[in-house]
Amino acid sequence: MMFVFIQTQVLFAQSKIKLVDENTNEAIFLAHVKFSNLKTNDFKWAVSDEQGIALNPYNDSTQVDISFTGYEKKTILIKGNETLTVKLKSTSFGLKELVVTANFVPIQLNESVYKIETIREEKIISKGASNLREILNTELNFRTNNGHVNETSINLNGLSGNHVKFMIDGVPVEGRLNGNIDISQINMNNVEKIEIIDGPTSVAYGTNALGGTINIITKKTQAKKLNIQAKSYYESIGQYNFSTSIGFKHKKNTYKISGGRNFFGGFATPDTSRFKTWKPREQYVGSFILNRTIKHLKFTYILDAFTETMTDRGLPRAPYNISAFDTYNKTQRINNKILLNGRISPTYYIDITLAHSYFKRTRNIYFKDLTTLEQFVTESDSDQDTTVFNSYLARTVFIKKNDSLRWNYSIGTELKYDKIEALRVENKIQNIGDYALFASLDYKLMKLTIRPSVRYSYNTSYSSPIVPSVNLLYAANENLQFRTSFAKGFRAPDLKELYLEFHFNSSINLWGNPNLKAENSDHINISMDWNKKIKHHSFKISPKLYYSKINNLISLVKISDVDWKYNNVDYLTTYGGALNIQNQYKNINLAAGINYFGNYNSMFDNTNLTNSYFYTTDLNTSLSYKIDSLAMSINLTYKYTGKIKNLYLLDDNEVATSFIGNFSTFDASIVKYFYNRKINAVLGVKNIFNVTQVDMVGDVYGVSNQSNATSLNVLWGRSFFVALNFNF
């Protein structure tokens, strides 16, 4: 008999039960529930609805037998006037978990034609993660890099961050630096889970979604009438975070206000009072959420704001060390979102997204007198920069979903308008519009689901490609699924690549190119998921193979002694395979994975090179042990990041080998729950091996080495952390 946590509260005279997943707290839909009257011996069957609720038809004491595929059975007793929330334990590693990314309607994980990985709130808490970087840096397929302006970018299976789509509740995160989103600016305070698709979703989401998609799902509803949360975090490296939120539920409306501050004092080896390798950051975040249920529809309005000041204090200038140049980078984001989704008839669904994203980044360089502490803005125009970016999005998707029919479909439109204002773009202001129509068709043939999809768009600045894809799902049984996808993807040239006009100095001029073509790509993905329960062991084995070729790769090309211009000149090929194995034995969960891939860049075609592909291997393992009697869990995570190679051009145009060295990380944490899980405390240590830098030579794809450094900063050393979270 499984252990199940039951929380009781009296709501109505008629009793009912609400079924949720023990790990995710998501409602369990279509579970079979048998109500047996203990006085009359009568019984009736019911099925849980979309909220996981099943009504008790009796007013007397009742025995309730609950069963659902993928979960352990449970029998409970309820009285005639009480309501129980019952948490069921999964036996299939969350295969019944609901996901929405690229489907636009909640479906069970094992029914999605896309291979979707999820990171749940429980894992975010155990890692003490306050931003997306701290989550992804130990995930198997990801590499995180500290950029030359101290932004944190990622690499996914050999593809850099400008080929990955970042979204929050289906709305793209705007404000890319050198094509990358700074993932250390993506906050984890109000996150329910993260959904990750490894591979293109360009049909659904357009540009940048050719390598993968990361969709962060935030919390929008609450069960209680009043909910107050507070989170505090301290890390020995000099990081202090605090956030709080209050939510109020009135009839069909839920209101939530939250705010927080994240402070990082910077880090350097050896430590100095001024220059820091990892720059000091101070962030403020705030949000307002209104959620309303309208029959089977959910309406959500979200306003969130973010501001960050990153300080780069320069080294004292020789020979007297009495002055220095200090740089201040300030980032502001303000986002407004309107989300309307749900069922409009028994078989039709709608998903509407309206959003405005505002991004502003200001860079100012000051000359500072270290004797008087006075500072003055430098006179050079190239030292000061302000970029303002506005993006408007309107997406509407209609979905036909009837499980009793072989044919289902979805059709949608996406209208997107972007505008940039900056001194470093042609005419100091530019805009671009992209207007798309996309559709998909699901056809079920016995155990096989076939989904052909296509996207057509009109762009005001370049010729948009037609983007088709075909996804196949073969569900041999509930424990074994095979997935295959053949997809095209694309990345549109951004406004800076199209219209950049930057005179760095007398010897370097950077130019955009309004005649750029969109990058287009071909992808093949093959994966399998096998789940099996043997006595007390639950096994999951997930191998996959992948291949990507990106054409018309956009690169800066030297066109004269002083001029560099963006052009479509190269193609990039990446292929590899990964294997993940997981075993859950009672309260012990052990997982291990390996990812092996190689890439090739045609920019360095050379007949003298016998092997133009470069290969690398990543490994990770994790162990989680739950001690139910103590309301505690112990979590260990290890990752090996292999050496990665590439080719780069020397000043004399000779081709040389570049690389980033290998390194290992090991993290540990203990999570303790108090007061019926309303309070949790986390104590942990990050980077136990105390890794800070690895060897580096030249430019490696996705990581620029403009200063010709011999090492790369990957982590800020060993640190200890403690977190305390309240949820009442």
JSON list of N, CA and C in Angstrom, two decimals, residues 343-375:
[
{"chain": "A", "resi": 343, "resn": "ARG", "atom": "N", "xyz": [-11.26, 25.37, -22.92]},
{"chain": "A", "resi": 343, "resn": "ARG", "atom": "CA", "xyz": [-12.21, 24.66, -23.79]},
{"chain": "A", "resi": 343, "resn": "ARG", "atom": "C", "xyz": [-13.40, 25.56, -24.09]},
{"chain": "A", "resi": 344, "resn": "ILE", "atom": "N", "xyz": [-13.74, 25.68, -25.39]},
{"chain": "A", "resi": 344, "resn": "ILE", "atom": "CA", "xyz": [-14.89, 26.48, -25.79]},
{"chain": "A", "resi": 344, "resn": "ILE", "atom": "C", "xyz": [-16.07, 25.60, -26.21]},
{"chain": "A", "resi": 345, "resn": "SER", "atom": "N", "xyz": [-15.83, 24.30, -26.34]},
{"chain": "A", "resi": 345, "resn": "SER", "atom": "CA", "xyz": [-16.88, 23.31, -26.60]},
{"chain": "A", "resi": 345, "resn": "SER", "atom": "C", "xyz": [-16.30, 21.96, -26.20]},
{"chain": "A", "resi": 346, "resn": "PRO", "atom": "N", "xyz": [-17.08, 20.90, -26.21]},
{"chain": "A", "resi": 346, "resn": "PRO", "atom": "CA", "xyz": [-16.54, 19.61, -25.78]},
{"chain": "A", "resi": 346, "resn": "PRO", "atom": "C", "xyz": [-15.29, 19.16, -26.54]},
{"chain": "A", "resi": 347, "resn": "THR", "atom": "N", "xyz": [-15.10, 19.62, -27.77]},
{"chain": "A", "resi": 347, "resn": "THR", "atom": "CA", "xyz": [-13.95, 19.14, -28.55]},
{"chain": "A", "resi": 347, "resn": "THR", "atom": "C", "xyz": [-13.09, 20.27, -29.13]},
{"chain": "A", "resi": 348, "resn": "TYR", "atom": "N", "xyz": [-13.39, 21.52, -28.80]},
{"chain": "A", "resi": 348, "resn": "TYR", "atom": "CA", "xyz": [-12.61, 22.63, -29.35]},
{"chain": "A", "resi": 348, "resn": "TYR", "atom": "C", "xyz": [-12.00, 23.45, -28.21]},
{"chain": "A", "resi": 349, "resn": "TYR", "atom": "N", "xyz": [-10.75, 23.84, -28.44]},
{"chain": "A", "resi": 349, "resn": "TYR", "atom": "CA", "xyz": [-10.00, 24.63, -27.47]},
{"chain": "A", "resi": 349, "resn": "TYR", "atom": "C", "xyz": [-9.46, 25.88, -28.16]},
{"chain": "A", "resi": 350, "resn": "ILE", "atom": "N", "xyz": [-9.14, 26.86, -27.34]},
{"chain": "A", "resi": 350, "resn": "ILE", "atom": "CA", "xyz": [-8.57, 28.10, -27.87]},
{"chain": "A", "resi": 350, "resn": "ILE", "atom": "C", "xyz": [-7.41, 28.53, -26.98]},
{"chain": "A", "resi": 351, "resn": "ASP", "atom": "N", "xyz": [-6.40, 29.12, -27.58]},
{"chain": "A", "resi": 351, "resn": "ASP", "atom": "CA", "xyz": [-5.26, 29.66, -26.84]},
{"chain": "A", "resi": 351, "resn": "ASP", "atom": "C", "xyz": [-4.91, 31.01, -27.46]},
{"chain": "A", "resi": 352, "resn": "ILE", "atom": "N", "xyz": [-5.13, 32.07, -26.69]},
{"chain": "A", "resi": 352, "resn": "ILE", "atom": "CA", "xyz": [-4.86, 33.43, -27.17]},
{"chain": "A", "resi": 352, "resn": "ILE", "atom": "C", "xyz": [-3.79, 34.05, -26.29]},
{"chain": "A", "resi": 353, "resn": "THR", "atom": "N", "xyz": [-2.78, 34.65, -26.92]},
{"chain": "A", "resi": 353, "resn": "THR", "atom": "CA", "xyz": [-1.70, 35.32, -26.21]},
{"chain": "A", "resi": 353, "resn": "THR", "atom": "C", "xyz": [-1.51, 36.72, -26.80]},
{"chain": "A", "resi": 354, "resn": "LEU", "atom": "N", "xyz": [-1.62, 37.73, -25.95]},
{"chain": "A", "resi": 354, "resn": "LEU", "atom": "CA", "xyz": [-1.33, 39.11, -26.33]},
{"chain": "A", "resi": 354, "resn": "LEU", "atom": "C", "xyz": [-0.24, 39.61, -25.39]},
{"chain": "A", "resi": 355, "resn": "ALA", "atom": "N", "xyz": [0.81, 40.20, -25.94]},
{"chain": "A", "resi": 355, "resn": "ALA", "atom": "CA", "xyz": [1.92, 40.60, -25.08]},
{"chain": "A", "resi": 355, "resn": "ALA", "atom": "C", "xyz": [2.65, 41.81, -25.63]},
{"chain": "A", "resi": 356, "resn": "HIS", "atom": "N", "xyz": [3.15, 42.62, -24.70]},
{"chain": "A", "resi": 356, "resn": "HIS", "atom": "CA", "xyz": [4.07, 43.71, -25.03]},
{"chain": "A", "resi": 356, "resn": "HIS", "atom": "C", "xyz": [5.29, 43.55, -24.14]},
{"chain": "A", "resi": 357, "resn": "SER", "atom": "N", "xyz": [6.47, 43.51, -24.76]},
{"chain": "A", "resi": 357, "resn": "SER", "atom": "CA", "xyz": [7.73, 43.36, -24.02]},
{"chain": "A", "resi": 357, "resn": "SER", "atom": "C", "xyz": [8.59, 44.59, -24.26]},
{"chain": "A", "resi": 358, "resn": "TYR", "atom": "N", "xyz": [9.01, 45.20, -23.16]},
{"chain": "A", "resi": 358, "resn": "TYR", "atom": "CA", "xyz": [9.87, 46.39, -23.21]},
{"chain": "A", "resi": 358, "resn": "TYR", "atom": "C", "xyz": [11.22, 46.03, -22.62]},
{"chain": "A", "resi": 359, "resn": "PHE", "atom": "N", "xyz": [12.28, 46.36, -23.36]},
{"chain": "A", "resi": 359, "resn": "PHE", "atom": "CA", "xyz": [13.64, 46.06, -22.91]},
{"chain": "A", "resi": 359, "resn": "PHE", "atom": "C", "xyz": [14.50, 47.30, -23.13]},
{"chain": "A", "resi": 360, "resn": "LYS", "atom": "N", "xyz": [15.24, 47.68, -22.10]},
{"chain": "A", "resi": 360, "resn": "LYS", "atom": "CA", "xyz": [16.15, 48.82, -22.21]},
{"chain": "A", "resi": 360, "resn": "LYS", "atom": "C", "xyz": [17.46, 48.45, -21.55]},
{"chain": "A", "resi": 361, "resn": "ARG", "atom": "N", "xyz": [18.54, 48.70, -22.26]},
{"chain": "A", "resi": 361, "resn": "ARG", "atom": "CA", "xyz": [19.87, 48.44, -21.70]},
{"chain": "A", "resi": 361, "resn": "ARG", "atom": "C", "xyz": [20.72, 49.69, -21.90]},
{"chain": "A", "resi": 362, "resn": "THR", "atom": "N", "xyz": [21.29, 50.15, -20.80]},
{"chain": "A", "resi": 362, "resn": "THR", "atom": "CA", "xyz": [22.13, 51.35, -20.81]},
{"chain": "A", "resi": 362, "resn": "THR", "atom": "C", "xyz": [23.52, 51.00, -20.32]},
{"chain": "A", "resi": 363, "resn": "ARG", "atom": "N", "xyz": [24.52, 51.45, -21.07]},
{"chain": "A", "resi": 363, "resn": "ARG", "atom": "CA", "xyz": [25.91, 51.29, -20.64]},
{"chain": "A", "resi": 363, "resn": "ARG", "atom": "C", "xyz": [26.55, 52.66, -20.54]},
{"chain": "A", "resi": 364, "resn": "ASN", "atom": "N", "xyz": [27.14, 52.93, -19.37]},
{"chain": "A", "resi": 364, "resn": "ASN", "atom": "CA", "xyz": [27.85, 54.19, -19.15]},
{"chain": "A", "resi": 364, "resn": "ASN", "atom": "C", "xyz": [29.22, 53.89, -18.55]},
{"chain": "A", "resi": 365, "resn": "ILE", "atom": "N", "xyz": [30.24, 54.54, -19.11]},
{"chain": "A", "resi": 365, "resn": "ILE", "atom": "CA", "xyz": [31.61, 54.39, -18.60]},
{"chain": "A", "resi": 365, "resn": "ILE", "atom": "C", "xyz": [32.02, 55.70, -17.93]},
{"chain": "A", "resi": 366, "resn": "TYR", "atom": "N", "xyz": [32.56, 55.57, -16.72]},
{"chain": "A", "resi": 366, "resn": "TYR", "atom": "CA", "xyz": [32.97, 56.72, -15.93]},
{"chain": "A", "resi": 366, "resn": "TYR", "atom": "C", "xyz": [34.48, 56.67, -15.67]},
{"chain": "A", "resi": 367, "resn": "PHE", "atom": "N", "xyz": [35.07, 57.84, -15.65]},
{"chain": "A", "resi": 367, "resn": "PHE", "atom": "CA", "xyz": [36.44, 57.98, -15.16]},
{"chain": "A", "resi": 367, "resn": "PHE", "atom": "C", "xyz": [36.35, 58.32, -13.67]},
{"chain": "A", "resi": 368, "resn": "LYS", "atom": "N", "xyz": [36.98, 57.48, -12.84]},
{"chain": "A", "resi": 368, "resn": "LYS", "atom": "CA", "xyz": [36.86, 57.65, -11.39]},
{"chain": "A", "resi": 368, "resn": "LYS", "atom": "C", "xyz": [38.20, 58.01, -10.78]},
{"chain": "A", "resi": 369, "resn": "ASP", "atom": "N", "xyz": [38.18, 59.06, -9.99]},
{"chain": "A", "resi": 369, "resn": "ASP", "atom": "CA", "xyz": [39.35, 59.47, -9.22]},
{"chain": "A", "resi": 369, "resn": "ASP", "atom": "C", "xyz": [39.32, 58.72, -7.89]},
{"chain": "A", "resi": 370, "resn": "LEU", "atom": "N", "xyz": [40.28, 57.83, -7.68]},
{"chain": "A", "resi": 370, "resn": "LEU", "atom": "CA", "xyz": [40.29, 56.98, -6.49]},
{"chain": "A", "resi": 370, "resn": "LEU", "atom": "C", "xyz": [40.75, 57.71, -5.24]},
{"chain": "A", "resi": 371, "resn": "THR", "atom": "N", "xyz": [41.23, 58.93, -5.39]},
{"chain": "A", "resi": 371, "resn": "THR", "atom": "CA", "xyz": [41.64, 59.70, -4.20]},
{"chain": "A", "resi": 371, "resn": "THR", "atom": "C", "xyz": [40.48, 60.54, -3.66]},
{"chain": "A", "resi": 372, "resn": "THR", "atom": "N", "xyz": [39.69, 61.11, -4.56]},
{"chain": "A", "resi": 372, "resn": "THR", "atom": "CA", "xyz": [38.54, 61.93, -4.13]},
{"chain": "A", "resi": 372, "resn": "THR", "atom": "C", "xyz": [37.22, 61.19, -4.25]},
{"chain": "A", "resi": 373, "resn": "LEU", "atom": "N", "xyz": [37.24, 60.03, -4.96]},
{"chain": "A", "resi": 373, "resn": "LEU", "atom": "CA", "xyz": [36.05, 59.21, -5.22]},
{"chain": "A", "resi": 373, "resn": "LEU", "atom": "C", "xyz": [35.04, 59.91, -6.13]},
{"chain": "A", "resi": 374, "resn": "GLU", "atom": "N", "xyz": [35.46, 61.00, -6.79]},
{"chain": "A", "resi": 374, "resn": "GLU", "atom": "CA", "xyz": [34.61, 61.64, -7.78]},
{"chain": "A", "resi": 374, "resn": "GLU", "atom": "C", "xyz": [34.68, 60.85, -9.09]},
{"chain": "A", "resi": 375, "resn": "GLN", "atom": "N", "xyz": [33.59, 60.90, -9.87]},
{"chain": "A", "resi": 375, "resn": "GLN", "atom": "CA", "xyz": [33.60, 60.22, -11.16]},
{"chain": "A", "resi": 375, "resn": "GLN", "atom": "C", "xyz": [32.88, 61.08, -12.19]}
]
